[in-house]
Amino acid sequence: MKPVLTRTIAALAFTTVVLFSTLSTQGVHALTPQTASGIAYITGGVTIDERQEMMAQRNNYSLLLKVAAKSGKYLGDSVVKITDQAGATVFECTTDGPWLLVDLPVGRYTVSATGLEITQSQKILISKKTRREITMYWNVEER
């Protein structure tokens, strides 16, 4: 084979390997635990795979928050703020998807989520023995 043809085939093979490895890693998106104000959390749940992965990690977190339209369709990009009994903000983030796992210490909190310019709040109790799950629904028109 001619050297130019050999280099071209090698370049195409390399490009194909890079492309397919990039596509395969995007399909198996690993959710990375993060921290905000010293509190561990994971946000996501856009795909079924992400929701399954989050459910597999559920026991490591004291709170699962889901945000959705009344129709049941999930919403993302909500600003979540959690305050303690004294009103001090202990956690705040913007969700990357409709689900948020947060590892809050034992205590009483107010969880507020702002989506579509509407804020909803719910008081919760986190204890050693229980895991909390709350869903906040927004009344939005379907498009």
PDB file of N, CA, C and O in Angstrom, residues 74-138:
ATOM      1  N   TYR A  74     -41.802  15.410  33.958  1.00  0.00           N
ATOM      2  CA  TYR A  74     -40.772  15.968  34.819  1.00  0.00           C
ATOM      3  C   TYR A  74     -40.305  17.338  34.341  1.00  0.00           C
ATOM      4  O   TYR A  74     -40.322  17.629  33.154  1.00  0.00           O
ATOM      5  N   LEU A  75     -39.873  18.162  35.296  1.00  0.00           N
ATOM      6  CA  LEU A  75     -39.316  19.477  35.006  1.00  0.00           C
ATOM      7  C   LEU A  75     -37.874  19.508  35.497  1.00  0.00           C
ATOM      8  O   LEU A  75     -37.519  18.825  36.447  1.00  0.00           O
ATOM      9  N   GLY A  76     -37.057  20.333  34.890  1.00  0.00           N
ATOM     10  CA  GLY A  76     -35.667  20.493  35.325  1.00  0.00           C
ATOM     11  C   GLY A  76     -35.347  21.953  35.547  1.00  0.00           C
ATOM     12  O   GLY A  76     -36.221  22.816  35.471  1.00  0.00           O
ATOM     13  N   ASP A  77     -34.105  22.223  35.838  1.00  0.00           N
ATOM     14  CA  ASP A  77     -33.612  23.593  36.042  1.00  0.00           C
ATOM     15  C   ASP A  77     -34.362  24.336  37.139  1.00  0.00           C
ATOM     16  O   ASP A  77     -34.652  25.518  37.013  1.00  0.00           O
ATOM     17  N   SER A  78     -34.675  23.630  38.204  1.00  0.00           N
ATOM     18  CA  SER A  78     -35.320  24.275  39.352  1.00  0.00           C
ATOM     19  C   SER A  78     -34.244  24.730  40.328  1.00  0.00           C
ATOM     20  O   SER A  78     -33.230  24.061  40.513  1.00  0.00           O
ATOM     21  N   VAL A  79     -34.490  25.869  40.962  1.00  0.00           N
ATOM     22  CA  VAL A  79     -33.587  26.337  42.013  1.00  0.00           C
ATOM     23  C   VAL A  79     -34.137  25.801  43.330  1.00  0.00           C
ATOM     24  O   VAL A  79     -35.275  26.083  43.702  1.00  0.00           O
ATOM     25  N   VAL A  80     -33.332  25.000  44.000  1.00  0.00           N
ATOM     26  CA  VAL A  80     -33.747  24.384  45.257  1.00  0.00           C
ATOM     27  C   VAL A  80     -32.976  25.025  46.401  1.00  0.00           C
ATOM     28  O   VAL A  80     -31.750  25.149  46.340  1.00  0.00           O
ATOM     29  N   LYS A  81     -33.719  25.418  47.412  1.00  0.00           N
ATOM     30  CA  LYS A  81     -33.124  26.025  48.596  1.00  0.00           C
ATOM     31  C   LYS A  81     -33.691  25.309  49.810  1.00  0.00           C
ATOM     32  O   LYS A  81     -34.905  25.138  49.928  1.00  0.00           O
ATOM     33  N   ILE A  82     -32.812  24.872  50.698  1.00  0.00           N
ATOM     34  CA  ILE A  82     -33.235  24.182  51.914  1.00  0.00           C
ATOM     35  C   ILE A  82     -32.751  24.984  53.108  1.00  0.00           C
ATOM     36  O   ILE A  82     -31.569  25.313  53.210  1.00  0.00           O
ATOM     37  N   THR A  83     -33.696  25.302  53.985  1.00  0.00           N
ATOM     38  CA  THR A  83     -33.375  26.075  55.186  1.00  0.00           C
ATOM     39  C   THR A  83     -33.654  25.235  56.429  1.00  0.00           C
ATOM     40  O   THR A  83     -34.522  24.355  56.412  1.00  0.00           O
ATOM     41  N   ASP A  84     -32.903  25.530  57.495  1.00  0.00           N
ATOM     42  CA  ASP A  84     -33.135  24.823  58.754  1.00  0.00           C
ATOM     43  C   ASP A  84     -34.246  25.509  59.546  1.00  0.00           C
ATOM     44  O   ASP A  84     -34.843  26.487  59.083  1.00  0.00           O
ATOM     45  N   GLN A  85     -34.516  24.996  60.749  1.00  0.00           N
ATOM     46  CA  GLN A  85     -35.595  25.538  61.585  1.00  0.00           C
ATOM     47  C   GLN A  85     -35.412  27.007  61.921  1.00  0.00           C
ATOM     48  O   GLN A  85     -36.378  27.734  62.070  1.00  0.00           O
ATOM     49  N   ALA A  86     -34.165  27.444  61.988  1.00  0.00           N
ATOM     50  CA  ALA A  86     -33.884  28.846  62.321  1.00  0.00           C
ATOM     51  C   ALA A  86     -33.988  29.753  61.089  1.00  0.00           C
ATOM     52  O   ALA A  86     -33.853  30.968  61.197  1.00  0.00           O
ATOM     53  N   GLY A  87     -34.211  29.152  59.902  1.00  0.00           N
ATOM     54  CA  GLY A  87     -34.329  29.938  58.679  1.00  0.00           C
ATOM     55  C   GLY A  87     -33.023  30.130  57.930  1.00  0.00           C
ATOM     56  O   GLY A  87     -32.988  30.808  56.906  1.00  0.00           O
ATOM     57  N   ALA A  88     -31.954  29.531  58.433  1.00  0.00           N
ATOM     58  CA  ALA A  88     -30.650  29.645  57.764  1.00  0.00           C
ATOM     59  C   ALA A  88     -30.592  28.693  56.569  1.00  0.00           C
ATOM     60  O   ALA A  88     -31.013  27.531  56.663  1.00  0.00           O
ATOM     61  N   THR A  89     -30.064  29.175  55.456  1.00  0.00           N
ATOM     62  CA  THR A  89     -29.913  28.337  54.273  1.00  0.00           C
ATOM     63  C   THR A  89     -28.785  27.343  54.513  1.00  0.00           C
ATOM     64  O   THR A  89     -27.654  27.726  54.802  1.00  0.00           O
ATOM     65  N   VAL A  90     -29.111  26.046  54.393  1.00  0.00           N
ATOM     66  CA  VAL A  90     -28.108  25.002  54.585  1.00  0.00           C
ATOM     67  C   VAL A  90     -27.704  24.349  53.265  1.00  0.00           C
ATOM     68  O   VAL A  90     -26.680  23.677  53.190  1.00  0.00           O
ATOM     69  N   PHE A  91     -28.525  24.554  52.226  1.00  0.00           N
ATOM     70  CA  PHE A  91     -28.242  23.942  50.928  1.00  0.00           C
ATOM     71  C   PHE A  91     -28.957  24.741  49.843  1.00  0.00           C
ATOM     72  O   PHE A  91     -30.094  25.171  50.022  1.00  0.00           O
ATOM     73  N   GLU A  92     -28.270  24.885  48.698  1.00  0.00           N
ATOM     74  CA  GLU A  92     -28.883  25.550  47.551  1.00  0.00           C
ATOM     75  C   GLU A  92     -28.201  25.079  46.278  1.00  0.00           C
ATOM     76  O   GLU A  92     -26.973  24.956  46.229  1.00  0.00           O
ATOM     77  N   CYS A  93     -29.003  24.781  45.251  1.00  0.00           N
ATOM     78  CA  CYS A  93     -28.455  24.394  43.957  1.00  0.00           C
ATOM     79  C   CYS A  93     -29.516  24.579  42.878  1.00  0.00           C
ATOM     80  O   CYS A  93     -30.695  24.751  43.179  1.00  0.00           O
ATOM     81  N   THR A  94     -29.078  24.519  41.631  1.00  0.00           N
ATOM     82  CA  THR A  94     -29.985  24.467  40.493  1.00  0.00           C
ATOM     83  C   THR A  94     -29.913  23.058  39.942  1.00  0.00           C
ATOM     84  O   THR A  94     -28.824  22.552  39.666  1.00  0.00           O
ATOM     85  N   THR A  95     -31.063  22.409  39.800  1.00  0.00           N
ATOM     86  CA  THR A  95     -31.075  21.013  39.377  1.00  0.00           C
ATOM     87  C   THR A  95     -30.714  20.876  37.903  1.00  0.00           C
ATOM     88  O   THR A  95     -31.027  21.734  37.084  1.00  0.00           O
ATOM     89  N   ASP A  96     -30.053  19.757  37.594  1.00  0.00           N
ATOM     90  CA  ASP A  96     -29.718  19.424  36.210  1.00  0.00           C
ATOM     91  C   ASP A  96     -30.823  18.612  35.565  1.00  0.00           C
ATOM     92  O   ASP A  96     -30.759  18.298  34.386  1.00  0.00           O
ATOM     93  N   GLY A  97     -31.798  18.229  36.338  1.00  0.00           N
ATOM     94  CA  GLY A  97     -32.905  17.416  35.854  1.00  0.00           C
ATOM     95  C   GLY A  97     -34.024  17.455  36.872  1.00  0.00           C
ATOM     96  O   GLY A  97     -34.019  18.270  37.793  1.00  0.00           O
ATOM     97  N   PRO A  98     -34.968  16.556  36.756  1.00  0.00           N
ATOM     98  CA  PRO A  98     -36.137  16.582  37.632  1.00  0.00           C
ATOM     99  C   PRO A  98     -35.929  15.943  39.006  1.00  0.00           C
ATOM    100  O   PRO A  98     -36.777  16.069  39.873  1.00  0.00           O
ATOM    101  N   TRP A  99     -34.833  15.255  39.218  1.00  0.00           N
ATOM    102  CA  TRP A  99     -34.591  14.577  40.487  1.00  0.00           C
ATOM    103  C   TRP A  99     -33.385  15.192  41.189  1.00  0.00           C
ATOM    104  O   TRP A  99     -32.399  15.569  40.558  1.00  0.00           O
ATOM    105  N   LEU A 100     -33.477  15.202  42.520  1.00  0.00           N
ATOM    106  CA  LEU A 100     -32.379  15.694  43.352  1.00  0.00           C
ATOM    107  C   LEU A 100     -32.285  14.816  44.587  1.00  0.00           C
ATOM    108  O   LEU A 100     -33.249  14.675  45.337  1.00  0.00           O
ATOM    109  N   LEU A 101     -31.130  14.196  44.780  1.00  0.00           N
ATOM    110  CA  LEU A 101     -30.830  13.452  46.003  1.00  0.00           C
ATOM    111  C   LEU A 101     -29.956  14.337  46.878  1.00  0.00           C
ATOM    112  O   LEU A 101     -28.950  14.874  46.394  1.00  0.00           O
ATOM    113  N   VAL A 102     -30.326  14.488  48.157  1.00  0.00           N
ATOM    114  CA  VAL A 102     -29.572  15.335  49.076  1.00  0.00           C
ATOM    115  C   VAL A 102     -29.365  14.554  50.366  1.00  0.00           C
ATOM    116  O   VAL A 102     -30.295  13.936  50.879  1.00  0.00           O
ATOM    117  N   ASP A 103     -28.157  14.618  50.917  1.00  0.00           N
ATOM    118  CA  ASP A 103     -27.872  13.932  52.177  1.00  0.00           C
ATOM    119  C   ASP A 103     -27.871  14.936  53.326  1.00  0.00           C
ATOM    120  O   ASP A 103     -26.816  15.379  53.784  1.00  0.00           O
ATOM    121  N   LEU A 104     -29.068  15.266  53.777  1.00  0.00           N
ATOM    122  CA  LEU A 104     -29.220  16.210  54.889  1.00  0.00           C
ATOM    123  C   LEU A 104     -29.011  15.493  56.216  1.00  0.00           C
ATOM    124  O   LEU A 104     -29.433  14.348  56.372  1.00  0.00           O
ATOM    125  N   PRO A 105     -28.410  16.179  57.193  1.00  0.00           N
ATOM    126  CA  PRO A 105     -28.332  15.591  58.529  1.00  0.00           C
ATOM    127  C   PRO A 105     -29.716  15.601  59.193  1.00  0.00           C
ATOM    128  O   PRO A 105     -30.644  16.273  58.721  1.00  0.00           O
ATOM    129  N   VAL A 106     -29.835  14.876  60.284  1.00  0.00           N
ATOM    130  CA  VAL A 106     -31.087  14.823  61.045  1.00  0.00           C
ATOM    131  C   VAL A 106     -31.509  16.244  61.417  1.00  0.00           C
ATOM    132  O   VAL A 106     -30.688  17.061  61.832  1.00  0.00           O
ATOM    133  N   GLY A 107     -32.796  16.541  61.217  1.00  0.00           N
ATOM    134  CA  GLY A 107     -33.303  17.865  61.578  1.00  0.00           C
ATOM    135  C   GLY A 107     -34.601  18.182  60.858  1.00  0.00           C
ATOM    136  O   GLY A 107     -35.119  17.392  60.072  1.00  0.00           O
ATOM    137  N   ARG A 108     -35.122  19.364  61.145  1.00  0.00           N
ATOM    138  CA  ARG A 108     -36.338  19.868  60.492  1.00  0.00           C
ATOM    139  C   ARG A 108     -35.927  20.940  59.477  1.00  0.00           C
ATOM    140  O   ARG A 108     -35.115  21.810  59.795  1.00  0.00           O
ATOM    141  N   TYR A 109     -36.517  20.851  58.291  1.00  0.00           N
ATOM    142  CA  TYR A 109     -36.135  21.731  57.200  1.00  0.00           C
ATOM    143  C   TYR A 109     -37.355  22.224  56.427  1.00  0.00           C
ATOM    144  O   TYR A 109     -38.418  21.594  56.458  1.00  0.00           O
ATOM    145  N   THR A 110     -37.149  23.299  55.696  1.00  0.00           N
ATOM    146  CA  THR A 110     -38.102  23.741  54.693  1.00  0.00           C
ATOM    147  C   THR A 110     -37.407  23.621  53.349  1.00  0.00           C
ATOM    148  O   THR A 110     -36.331  24.188  53.148  1.00  0.00           O
ATOM    149  N   VAL A 111     -38.019  22.842  52.460  1.00  0.00           N
ATOM    150  CA  VAL A 111     -37.482  22.651  51.116  1.00  0.00           C
ATOM    151  C   VAL A 111     -38.287  23.542  50.172  1.00  0.00           C
ATOM    152  O   VAL A 111     -39.515  23.419  50.106  1.00  0.00           O
ATOM    153  N   SER A 112     -37.612  24.441  49.480  1.00  0.00           N
ATOM    154  CA  SER A 112     -38.257  25.334  48.516  1.00  0.00           C
ATOM    155  C   SER A 112     -37.665  25.075  47.140  1.00  0.00           C
ATOM    156  O   SER A 112     -36.452  24.960  46.992  1.00  0.00           O
ATOM    157  N   ALA A 113     -38.543  24.975  46.155  1.00  0.00           N
ATOM    158  CA  ALA A 113     -38.103  24.785  44.776  1.00  0.00           C
ATOM    159  C   ALA A 113     -38.778  25.839  43.919  1.00  0.00           C
ATOM    160  O   ALA A 113     -39.992  26.031  44.007  1.00  0.00           O
ATOM    161  N   THR A 114     -37.975  26.516  43.114  1.00  0.00           N
ATOM    162  CA  THR A 114     -38.501  27.530  42.205  1.00  0.00           C
ATOM    163  C   THR A 114     -38.323  27.039  40.780  1.00  0.00           C
ATOM    164  O   THR A 114     -37.209  26.756  40.344  1.00  0.00           O
ATOM    165  N   GLY A 115     -39.441  26.918  40.090  1.00  0.00           N
ATOM    166  CA  GLY A 115     -39.448  26.509  38.695  1.00  0.00           C
ATOM    167  C   GLY A 115     -40.538  27.265  37.980  1.00  0.00           C
ATOM    168  O   GLY A 115     -41.606  27.515  38.554  1.00  0.00           O
ATOM    169  N   LEU A 116     -40.266  27.640  36.756  1.00  0.00           N
ATOM    170  CA  LEU A 116     -41.243  28.373  35.954  1.00  0.00           C
ATOM    171  C   LEU A 116     -41.724  29.632  36.685  1.00  0.00           C
ATOM    172  O   LEU A 116     -42.901  29.981  36.658  1.00  0.00           O
ATOM    173  N   GLU A 117     -40.800  30.256  37.403  1.00  0.00           N
ATOM    174  CA  GLU A 117     -41.041  31.500  38.149  1.00  0.00           C
ATOM    175  C   GLU A 117     -42.060  31.344  39.284  1.00  0.00           C
ATOM    176  O   GLU A 117     -42.650  32.315  39.742  1.00  0.00           O
ATOM    177  N   ILE A 118     -42.276  30.115  39.727  1.00  0.00           N
ATOM    178  CA  ILE A 118     -43.176  29.833  40.854  1.00  0.00           C
ATOM    179  C   ILE A 118     -42.382  29.076  41.908  1.00  0.00           C
ATOM    180  O   ILE A 118     -41.675  28.114  41.592  1.00  0.00           O
ATOM    181  N   THR A 119     -42.514  29.511  43.165  1.00  0.00           N
ATOM    182  CA  THR A 119     -41.825  28.837  44.258  1.00  0.00           C
ATOM    183  C   THR A 119     -42.826  28.048  45.095  1.00  0.00           C
ATOM    184  O   THR A 119     -43.890  28.544  45.435  1.00  0.00           O
ATOM    185  N   GLN A 120     -42.440  26.815  45.391  1.00  0.00           N
ATOM    186  CA  GLN A 120     -43.230  25.961  46.277  1.00  0.00           C
ATOM    187  C   GLN A 120     -42.342  25.551  47.435  1.00  0.00           C
ATOM    188  O   GLN A 120     -41.137  25.389  47.265  1.00  0.00           O
ATOM    189  N   SER A 121     -42.966  25.369  48.603  1.00  0.00           N
ATOM    190  CA  SER A 121     -42.202  24.970  49.790  1.00  0.00           C
ATOM    191  C   SER A 121     -42.916  23.851  50.517  1.00  0.00           C
ATOM    192  O   SER A 121     -44.141  23.747  50.472  1.00  0.00           O
ATOM    193  N   GLN A 122     -42.126  23.043  51.184  1.00  0.00           N
ATOM    194  CA  GLN A 122     -42.671  21.967  52.000  1.00  0.00           C
ATOM    195  C   GLN A 122     -41.761  21.753  53.192  1.00  0.00           C
ATOM    196  O   GLN A 122     -40.534  21.719  53.052  1.00  0.00           O
ATOM    197  N   LYS A 123     -42.349  21.602  54.374  1.00  0.00           N
ATOM    198  CA  LYS A 123     -41.583  21.315  55.582  1.00  0.00           C
ATOM    199  C   LYS A 123     -41.379  19.812  55.686  1.00  0.00           C
ATOM    200  O   LYS A 123     -42.287  19.031  55.394  1.00  0.00           O
ATOM    201  N   ILE A 124     -40.164  19.421  56.090  1.00  0.00           N
ATOM    202  CA  ILE A 124     -39.850  17.995  56.230  1.00  0.00           C
ATOM    203  C   ILE A 124     -39.072  17.754  57.514  1.00  0.00           C
ATOM    204  O   ILE A 124     -38.454  18.659  58.065  1.00  0.00           O
ATOM    205  N   LEU A 125     -39.107  16.510  57.946  1.00  0.00           N
ATOM    206  CA  LEU A 125     -38.318  16.049  59.082  1.00  0.00           C
ATOM    207  C   LEU A 125     -37.415  14.938  58.574  1.00  0.00           C
ATOM    208  O   LEU A 125     -37.886  13.974  57.972  1.00  0.00           O
ATOM    209  N   ILE A 126     -36.125  15.092  58.811  1.00  0.00           N
ATOM    210  CA  ILE A 126     -35.156  14.045  58.469  1.00  0.00           C
ATOM    211  C   ILE A 126     -34.755  13.380  59.779  1.00  0.00           C
ATOM    212  O   ILE A 126     -34.288  14.048  60.709  1.00  0.00           O
ATOM    213  N   SER A 127     -34.959  12.064  59.852  1.00  0.00           N
ATOM    214  CA  SER A 127     -34.560  11.317  61.048  1.00  0.00           C
ATOM    215  C   SER A 127     -33.556  10.240  60.643  1.00  0.00           C
ATOM    216  O   SER A 127     -33.335   9.996  59.456  1.00  0.00           O
ATOM    217  N   LYS A 128     -32.955   9.606  61.642  1.00  0.00           N
ATOM    218  CA  LYS A 128     -31.946   8.579  61.359  1.00  0.00           C
ATOM    219  C   LYS A 128     -32.540   7.376  60.650  1.00  0.00           C
ATOM    220  O   LYS A 128     -31.882   6.720  59.866  1.00  0.00           O
ATOM    221  N   LYS A 129     -33.796   7.072  60.935  1.00  0.00           N
ATOM    222  CA  LYS A 129     -34.396   5.833  60.451  1.00  0.00           C
ATOM    223  C   LYS A 129     -35.149   5.957  59.132  1.00  0.00           C
ATOM    224  O   LYS A 129     -35.546   4.954  58.564  1.00  0.00           O
ATOM    225  N   THR A 130     -35.386   7.162  58.663  1.00  0.00           N
ATOM    226  CA  THR A 130     -36.224   7.293  57.463  1.00  0.00           C
ATOM    227  C   THR A 130     -35.513   8.019  56.338  1.00  0.00           C
ATOM    228  O   THR A 130     -34.609   8.817  56.561  1.00  0.00           O
ATOM    229  N   ARG A 131     -35.947   7.727  55.153  1.00  0.00           N
ATOM    230  CA  ARG A 131     -35.536   8.435  53.949  1.00  0.00           C
ATOM    231  C   ARG A 131     -36.785   9.154  53.463  1.00  0.00           C
ATOM    232  O   ARG A 131     -37.855   8.562  53.376  1.00  0.00           O
ATOM    233  N   ARG A 132     -36.680  10.425  53.160  1.00  0.00           N
ATOM    234  CA  ARG A 132     -37.829  11.207  52.707  1.00  0.00           C
ATOM    235  C   ARG A 132     -37.841  11.294  51.200  1.00  0.00           C
ATOM    236  O   ARG A 132     -36.796  11.400  50.563  1.00  0.00           O
ATOM    237  N   GLU A 133     -39.047  11.290  50.640  1.00  0.00           N
ATOM    238  CA  GLU A 133     -39.236  11.507  49.212  1.00  0.00           C
ATOM    239  C   GLU A 133     -40.406  12.462  49.059  1.00  0.00           C
ATOM    240  O   GLU A 133     -41.485  12.206  49.590  1.00  0.00           O
ATOM    241  N   ILE A 134     -40.165  13.571  48.370  1.00  0.00           N
ATOM    242  CA  ILE A 134     -41.254  14.511  48.114  1.00  0.00           C
ATOM    243  C   ILE A 134     -41.265  14.861  46.631  1.00  0.00           C
ATOM    244  O   ILE A 134     -40.221  14.864  45.976  1.00  0.00           O
ATOM    245  N   THR A 135     -42.466  15.090  46.129  1.00  0.00           N
ATOM    246  CA  THR A 135     -42.638  15.533  44.747  1.00  0.00           C
ATOM    247  C   THR A 135     -43.392  16.845  44.776  1.00  0.00           C
ATOM    248  O   THR A 135     -44.420  16.956  45.448  1.00  0.00           O
ATOM    249  N   MET A 136     -42.870  17.814  44.085  1.00  0.00           N
ATOM    250  CA  MET A 136     -43.536  19.106  43.965  1.00  0.00           C
ATOM    251  C   MET A 136     -44.063  19.218  42.543  1.00  0.00           C
ATOM    252  O   MET A 136     -43.331  18.979  41.585  1.00  0.00           O
ATOM    253  N   TYR A 137     -45.351  19.561  42.426  1.00  0.00           N
ATOM    254  CA  TYR A 137     -46.009  19.655  41.128  1.00  0.00           C
ATOM    255  C   TYR A 137     -46.307  21.088  40.768  1.00  0.00           C
ATOM    256  O   TYR A 137     -46.748  21.863  41.604  1.00  0.00           O
ATOM    257  N   TRP A 138     -46.080  21.428  39.503  1.00  0.00           N
ATOM    258  CA  TRP A 138     -46.411  22.747  38.977  1.00  0.00           C
ATOM    259  C   TRP A 138     -47.590  22.593  38.016  1.00  0.00           C
ATOM    260  O   TRP A 138     -47.613  21.661  37.206  1.00  0.00           O
TER     261      TRP A 138
END
